[in-house]
XYZ file of C-alpha atoms in Angstrom:
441
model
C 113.263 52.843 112.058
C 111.351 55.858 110.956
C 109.265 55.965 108.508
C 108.977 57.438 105.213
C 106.889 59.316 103.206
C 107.101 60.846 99.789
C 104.940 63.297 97.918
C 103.747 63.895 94.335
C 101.507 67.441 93.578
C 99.782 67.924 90.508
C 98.284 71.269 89.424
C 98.550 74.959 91.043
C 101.120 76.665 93.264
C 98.108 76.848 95.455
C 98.814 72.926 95.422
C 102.078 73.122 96.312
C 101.593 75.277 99.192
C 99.354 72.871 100.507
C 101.256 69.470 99.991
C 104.380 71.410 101.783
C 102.383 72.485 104.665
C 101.012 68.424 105.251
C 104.772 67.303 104.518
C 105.437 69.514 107.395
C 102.760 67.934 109.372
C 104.207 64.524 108.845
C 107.534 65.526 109.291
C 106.078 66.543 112.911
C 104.724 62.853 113.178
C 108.141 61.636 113.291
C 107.827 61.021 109.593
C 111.527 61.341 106.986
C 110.470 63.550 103.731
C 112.189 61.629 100.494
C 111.713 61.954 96.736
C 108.692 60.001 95.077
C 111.446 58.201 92.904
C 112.728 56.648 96.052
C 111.843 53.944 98.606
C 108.577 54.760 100.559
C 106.430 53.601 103.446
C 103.931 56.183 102.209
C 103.336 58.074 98.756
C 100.812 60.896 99.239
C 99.654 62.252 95.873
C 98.156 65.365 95.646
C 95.013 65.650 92.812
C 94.084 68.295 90.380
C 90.692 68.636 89.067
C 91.303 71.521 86.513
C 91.890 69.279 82.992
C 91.632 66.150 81.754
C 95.068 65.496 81.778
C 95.466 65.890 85.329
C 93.172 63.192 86.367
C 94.565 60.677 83.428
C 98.119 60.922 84.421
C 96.835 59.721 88.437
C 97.099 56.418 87.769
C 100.564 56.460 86.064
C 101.561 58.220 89.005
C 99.805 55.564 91.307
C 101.733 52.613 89.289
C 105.131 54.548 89.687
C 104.489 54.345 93.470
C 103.988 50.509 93.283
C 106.502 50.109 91.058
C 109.316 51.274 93.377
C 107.331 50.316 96.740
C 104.937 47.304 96.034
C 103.877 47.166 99.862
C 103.487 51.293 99.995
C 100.635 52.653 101.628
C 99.261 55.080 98.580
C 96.719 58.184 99.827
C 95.220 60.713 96.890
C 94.279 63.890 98.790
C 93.139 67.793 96.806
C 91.149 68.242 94.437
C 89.735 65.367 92.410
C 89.708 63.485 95.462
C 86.749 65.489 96.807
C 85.106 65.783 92.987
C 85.742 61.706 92.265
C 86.527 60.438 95.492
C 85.357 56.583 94.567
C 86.601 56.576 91.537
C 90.010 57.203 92.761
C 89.790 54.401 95.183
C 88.879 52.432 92.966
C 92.163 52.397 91.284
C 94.196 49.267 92.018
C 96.993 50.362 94.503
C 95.000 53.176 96.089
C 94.424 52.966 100.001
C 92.605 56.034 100.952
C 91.226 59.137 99.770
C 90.612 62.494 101.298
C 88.442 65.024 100.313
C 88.705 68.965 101.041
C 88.263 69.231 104.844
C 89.754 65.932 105.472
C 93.571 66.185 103.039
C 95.037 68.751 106.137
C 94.182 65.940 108.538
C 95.906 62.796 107.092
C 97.754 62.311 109.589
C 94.733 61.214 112.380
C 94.305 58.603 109.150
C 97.066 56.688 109.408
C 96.421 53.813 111.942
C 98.721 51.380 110.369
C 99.857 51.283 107.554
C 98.714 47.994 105.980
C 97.436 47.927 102.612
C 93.542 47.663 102.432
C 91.439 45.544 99.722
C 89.192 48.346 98.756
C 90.728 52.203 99.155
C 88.893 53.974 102.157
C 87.050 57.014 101.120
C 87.135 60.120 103.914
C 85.208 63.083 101.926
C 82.917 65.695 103.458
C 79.776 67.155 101.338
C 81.642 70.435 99.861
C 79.217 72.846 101.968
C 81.149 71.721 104.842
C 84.422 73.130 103.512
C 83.662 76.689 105.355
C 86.780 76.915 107.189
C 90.435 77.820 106.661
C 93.574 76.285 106.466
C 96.786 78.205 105.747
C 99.556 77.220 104.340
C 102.950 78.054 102.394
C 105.838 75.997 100.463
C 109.237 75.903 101.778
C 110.682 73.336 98.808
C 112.540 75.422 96.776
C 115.059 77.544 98.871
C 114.330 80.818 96.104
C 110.828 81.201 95.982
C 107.911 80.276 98.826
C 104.111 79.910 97.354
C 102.301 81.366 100.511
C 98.201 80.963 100.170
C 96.564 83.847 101.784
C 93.093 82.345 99.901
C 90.838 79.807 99.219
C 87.962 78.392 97.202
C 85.422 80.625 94.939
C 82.005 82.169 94.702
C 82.445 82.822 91.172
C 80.243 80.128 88.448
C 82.145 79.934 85.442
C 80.338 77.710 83.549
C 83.933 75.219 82.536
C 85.139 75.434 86.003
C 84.876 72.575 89.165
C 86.649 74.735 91.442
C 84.027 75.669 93.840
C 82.859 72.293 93.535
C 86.445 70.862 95.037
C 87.092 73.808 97.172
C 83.853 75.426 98.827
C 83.310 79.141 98.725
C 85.874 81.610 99.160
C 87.671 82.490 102.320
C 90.685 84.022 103.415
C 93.126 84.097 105.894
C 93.343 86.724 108.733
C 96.045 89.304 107.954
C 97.911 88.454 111.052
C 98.234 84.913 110.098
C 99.554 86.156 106.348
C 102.178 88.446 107.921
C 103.191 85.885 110.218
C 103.892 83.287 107.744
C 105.460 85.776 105.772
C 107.998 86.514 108.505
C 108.559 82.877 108.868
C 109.347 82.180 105.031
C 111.598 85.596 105.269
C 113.583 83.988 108.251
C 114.138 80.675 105.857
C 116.115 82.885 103.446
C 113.819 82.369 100.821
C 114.112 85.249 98.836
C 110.755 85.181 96.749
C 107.157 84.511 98.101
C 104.346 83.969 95.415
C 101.073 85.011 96.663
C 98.469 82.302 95.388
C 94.619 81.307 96.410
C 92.230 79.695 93.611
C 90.541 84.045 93.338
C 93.363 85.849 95.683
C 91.856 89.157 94.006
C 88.747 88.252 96.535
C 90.927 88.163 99.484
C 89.104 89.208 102.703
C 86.061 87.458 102.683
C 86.422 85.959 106.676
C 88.046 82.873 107.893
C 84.654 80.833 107.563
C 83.134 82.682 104.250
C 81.484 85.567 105.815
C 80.708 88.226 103.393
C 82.035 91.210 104.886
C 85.323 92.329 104.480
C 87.286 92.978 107.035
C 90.380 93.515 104.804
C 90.830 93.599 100.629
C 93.473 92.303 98.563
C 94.871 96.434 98.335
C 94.988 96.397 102.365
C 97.204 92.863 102.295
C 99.360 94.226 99.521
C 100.397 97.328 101.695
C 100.486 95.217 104.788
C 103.213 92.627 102.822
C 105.260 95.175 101.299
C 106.190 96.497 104.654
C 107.343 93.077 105.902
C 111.231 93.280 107.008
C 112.839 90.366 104.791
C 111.645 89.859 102.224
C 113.059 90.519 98.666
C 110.561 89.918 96.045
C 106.563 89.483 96.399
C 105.081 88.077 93.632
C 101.005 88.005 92.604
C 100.131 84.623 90.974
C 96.812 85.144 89.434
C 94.329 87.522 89.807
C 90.822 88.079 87.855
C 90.834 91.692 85.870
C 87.687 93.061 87.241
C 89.509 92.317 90.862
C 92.381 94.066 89.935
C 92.248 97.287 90.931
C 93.967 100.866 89.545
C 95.116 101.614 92.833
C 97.133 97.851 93.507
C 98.700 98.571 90.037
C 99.788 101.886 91.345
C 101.112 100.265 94.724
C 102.733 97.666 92.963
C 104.656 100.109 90.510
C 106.148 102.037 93.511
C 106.472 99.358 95.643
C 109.894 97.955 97.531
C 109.008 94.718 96.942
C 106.187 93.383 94.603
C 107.602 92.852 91.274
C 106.035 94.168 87.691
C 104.995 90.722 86.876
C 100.878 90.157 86.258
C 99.354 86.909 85.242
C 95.267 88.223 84.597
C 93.257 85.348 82.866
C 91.144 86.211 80.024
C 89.816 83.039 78.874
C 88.654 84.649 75.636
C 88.605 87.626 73.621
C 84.671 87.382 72.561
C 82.666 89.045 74.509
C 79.673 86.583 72.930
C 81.946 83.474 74.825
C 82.646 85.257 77.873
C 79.343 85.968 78.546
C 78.944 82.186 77.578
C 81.750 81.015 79.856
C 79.921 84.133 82.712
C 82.746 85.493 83.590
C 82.551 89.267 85.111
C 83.680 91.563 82.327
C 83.905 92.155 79.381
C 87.106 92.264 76.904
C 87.001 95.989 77.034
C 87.645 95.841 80.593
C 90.999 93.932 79.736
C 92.089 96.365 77.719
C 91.910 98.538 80.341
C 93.776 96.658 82.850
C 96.779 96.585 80.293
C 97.287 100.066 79.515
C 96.905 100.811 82.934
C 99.373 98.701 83.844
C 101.215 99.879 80.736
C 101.076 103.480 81.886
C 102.961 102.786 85.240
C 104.956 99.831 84.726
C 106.120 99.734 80.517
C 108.765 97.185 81.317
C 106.066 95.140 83.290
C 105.275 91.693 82.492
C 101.770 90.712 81.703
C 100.657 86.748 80.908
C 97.240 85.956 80.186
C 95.293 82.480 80.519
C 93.363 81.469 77.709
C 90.784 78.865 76.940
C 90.331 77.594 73.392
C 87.436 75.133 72.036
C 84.555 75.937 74.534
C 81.316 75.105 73.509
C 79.627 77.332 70.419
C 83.089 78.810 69.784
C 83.112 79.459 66.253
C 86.171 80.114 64.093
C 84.932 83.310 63.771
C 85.044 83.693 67.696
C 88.043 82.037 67.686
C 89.842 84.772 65.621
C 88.236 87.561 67.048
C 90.422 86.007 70.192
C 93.419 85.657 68.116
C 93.178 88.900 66.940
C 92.466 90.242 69.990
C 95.522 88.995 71.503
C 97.672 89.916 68.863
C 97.093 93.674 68.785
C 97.695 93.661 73.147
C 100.398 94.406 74.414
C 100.738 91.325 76.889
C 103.991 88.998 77.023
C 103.229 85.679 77.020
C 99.784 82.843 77.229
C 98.879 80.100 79.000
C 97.358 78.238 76.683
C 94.509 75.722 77.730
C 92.196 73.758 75.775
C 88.615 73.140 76.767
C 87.497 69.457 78.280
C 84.598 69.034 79.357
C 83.702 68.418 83.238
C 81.063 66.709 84.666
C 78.598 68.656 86.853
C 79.449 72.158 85.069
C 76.988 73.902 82.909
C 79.202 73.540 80.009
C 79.210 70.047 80.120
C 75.694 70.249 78.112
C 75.790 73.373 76.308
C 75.289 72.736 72.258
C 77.730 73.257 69.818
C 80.335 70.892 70.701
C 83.831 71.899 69.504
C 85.804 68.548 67.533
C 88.470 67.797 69.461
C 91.029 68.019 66.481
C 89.560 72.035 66.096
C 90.494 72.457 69.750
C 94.033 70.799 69.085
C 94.309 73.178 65.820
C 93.100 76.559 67.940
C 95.978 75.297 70.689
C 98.706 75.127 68.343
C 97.508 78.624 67.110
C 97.990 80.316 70.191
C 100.406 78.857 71.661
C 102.581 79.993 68.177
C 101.238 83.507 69.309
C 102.676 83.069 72.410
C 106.264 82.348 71.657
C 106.004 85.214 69.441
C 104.913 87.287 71.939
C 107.476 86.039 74.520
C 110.258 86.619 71.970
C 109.162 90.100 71.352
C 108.818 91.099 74.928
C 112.350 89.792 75.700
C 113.629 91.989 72.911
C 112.188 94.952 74.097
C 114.638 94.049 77.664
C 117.780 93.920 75.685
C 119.888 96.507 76.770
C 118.499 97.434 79.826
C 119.411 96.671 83.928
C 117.278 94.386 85.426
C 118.087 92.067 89.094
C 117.692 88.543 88.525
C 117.374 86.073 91.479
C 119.011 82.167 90.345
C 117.300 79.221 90.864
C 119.386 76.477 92.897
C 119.788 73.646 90.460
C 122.022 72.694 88.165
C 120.333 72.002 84.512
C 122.795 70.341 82.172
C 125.940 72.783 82.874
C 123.549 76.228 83.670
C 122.070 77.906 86.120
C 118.680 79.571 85.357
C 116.801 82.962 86.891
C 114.188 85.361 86.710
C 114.222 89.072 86.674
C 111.874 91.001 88.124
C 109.975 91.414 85.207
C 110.038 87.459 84.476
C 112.467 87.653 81.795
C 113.947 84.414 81.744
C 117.869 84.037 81.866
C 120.692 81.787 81.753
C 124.723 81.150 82.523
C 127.429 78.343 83.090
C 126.530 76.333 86.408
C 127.686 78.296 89.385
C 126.881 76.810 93.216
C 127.989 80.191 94.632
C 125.114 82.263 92.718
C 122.200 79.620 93.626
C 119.356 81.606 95.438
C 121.578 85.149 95.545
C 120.600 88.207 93.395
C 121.955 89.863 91.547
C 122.119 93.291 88.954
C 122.662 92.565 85.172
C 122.547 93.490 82.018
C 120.396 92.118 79.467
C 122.272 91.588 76.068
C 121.026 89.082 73.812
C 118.479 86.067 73.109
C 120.110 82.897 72.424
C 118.694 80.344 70.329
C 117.077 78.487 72.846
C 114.977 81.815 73.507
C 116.527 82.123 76.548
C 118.374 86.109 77.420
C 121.817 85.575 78.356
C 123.800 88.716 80.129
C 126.394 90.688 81.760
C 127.245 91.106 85.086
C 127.009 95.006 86.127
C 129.892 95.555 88.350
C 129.232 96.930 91.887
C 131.290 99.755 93.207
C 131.693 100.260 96.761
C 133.145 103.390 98.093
């Protein structure tokens, strides 16, 4: 009988790259890939470090594991595994735990598979995480999450990345290509570039400082890859994002005029706070660049709301701030506080009910903003690939420009794109459409 594994991933598309790569791995082991909901001789979950949240809901996850599979060998692997390795073994049902270096090597783990009295705890210190391990997702037929970067340099004050990933590193630009080639031969019709700072791309294999590519060179390099229809850039930091990769990507053939640039805030006073690398007026100018060669673009920002010493009056120059842009949508997340970060001391504590209040705020802005981007679409031609799953009688899709869009279930347009017209915003604040009919000759 062969045995069976299932997977859970919390977090980042950068997370999901990974856990598809190590499914892969297994699957190479002799191993049968199945749903976490079902029947398991192994549930590998994949932690996430970045909020509170994420580490609260490991142990619901852990308990759904048992529940179906009492006998289940359980692993935790990513992120909070390297930051709190003991403290995830030392929830009841865990077996082992692997840090940073260790997660892409679980397989070498697995002796047997008998459950162990105490979970056993395989993390490196996080200088050793110097090296490079690519990887891309292959789970969702439409769209591929391909990592061409890892870890950080940056020290934001909030953040435990670099303390669960190591310094930043990249992968060579062959390797990229290549696995871009091999996701374009799947057809997979959308790869999402992600890293934890992909704007830093090119620092070497092992961290070396010198770059032997940037992120403008592996931009070029992608778009001339036979294949593929859409490339998509995840995240990138503003002062990384250069005028010249806004001016590729607004005549390129395949990267689409989507952004997502985090801000974190719009006072200058808390972004020197949280040290990030520029300055508000800086974003300003990454939008109306962006604005100037892509007007139809889509632009999201990530925001951070209740950091330490933000006043209200900081908190509405934000609000404000992100009223007057001209950005589509937020990610909204509210500050907790993580142990081993500067932050984690700083004075003037936020209450936690402020925090919730600032949330609700923004995240009202955003739907506002979302609604009036998707009005400014209606009427015009955009192509929209659709998703492959059936929610309750519709099929979903994206245009280019992230416009969100929906129609009665049909199998036959799953992962296939398509050119329509944008017509109106249902009251769901979804777009719905028409087909534009294709003439051949």
């Amino acid at each position: 009988m062969r045995k069976k594994v299932a997977f859970y991933t919390l977090g980042c598309k950068l997370n999901f790259s990974e856990t598809s790569t190590i499914a892969r791995s297994f699957e190479n082991e002799g191993f049968d890939r199945v749903d976490f909901d079902e029947m398991a001789d192994i549930y590998v979950i994949n932690t996430c470090s970045v909020t509170e949240n994420a580490d609260k809901r490991f142990k619901s996850i852990v308990k759904q594991a048992q529940k179906i599979n009492p006998n289940a060998f359980v692993a935790a692997i990513g992120c909070y595994a390297q930051l709190k390795p003991q403290e995830l073994a030392d929830v009841n049902g865990v077996d082992l735990v692997l840090g940073a270096t260790e997660k892409f090597k679980i397989t070498d783990y697995l002796n047997d598979l008998s459950k162990n009295d105490m979970g056993e705890v395989h993390s490196c210190e996080i200088e050793e995480a110097d090296f490079y391990v690519g990887s891309y997702s292959l789970g969702d037929r439409t769209r591929a999450f391909l990592k061409v970067q890892d870890g950080c340099d940056y020290k934001c004050t909030y953040c435990t990345i670099p303390l669960a990933r190591g310094i930043s590193r990249s992968d060579t630009m062959k390797n990229v290509i290549q696995n871009a080639r091999e996701i374009a031969a799947q057809n997979i019709k959308e790869i999402v570039l992600t890293g934890v700072n992909i704007g830093d791309y090119g620092k070497g294999e092992f961290g070396n400082k010198k770059h032997e590519h940037t992120f403008l060179d592996l931009v070029k390099e992608l778009d001339q890859v036979e294949g593929i229809e859409r490339l998509r850039i995840s995240s990138i930091e503003p002062n990384l994002l250069k005028n010249e990769t806004i001016d590729l990507v607004a005549k390129s053939r395949t990267f689409v005029p989507h952004f997502h640039i985090p801000l974190q805030s719009g006072s200058n006073d808390i972004l020197k706070k949280m040290k990030r690398r520029y300055m508000r007026e800086l974003y300003v100018d990454r939008v109306a660049k962006i604005r100037e060669v892509m007007p139809h673009a889509c632009i999201g920002v990530d925001v951070i709301v209740g950091f330490p010493g933000e006043t209200d009056a900081h908190f509405l120059d934000t609000y404000n701030f992100l009223n007057m842009l001209d950005i589509s949508y937020l990610h909204v997340f509210t500050y907790s506080e993580r142990e081993n970060t500067e932050a984690a001391t700083m004075e003037g504590v936020v209450s936690k009910n402020v925090r919730a209040k600032r949330s609700k705020m923004l995240r009202g802005l955003s739907v506002k903003k979302r609604r009036a981007f998707y009005e400014s679409q209606l009427g015009s031609t955009r192509t929209v690939l659709f998703e492959n799953e059936n929610k309750e009688g519709y099929i979903h899709g994206f245009t280019e420009n992230y416009v969100k869009v929906k129609a009665p279930w049909n199998p036959e347009l799953a992962n296939t794109l398509h050119q329509i017209e944008l017509t109106k915003i249902g009251d769901d604040g979804i777009v719905r459409f028409e087909f534009v009919p294709v003439f051949s000759i």
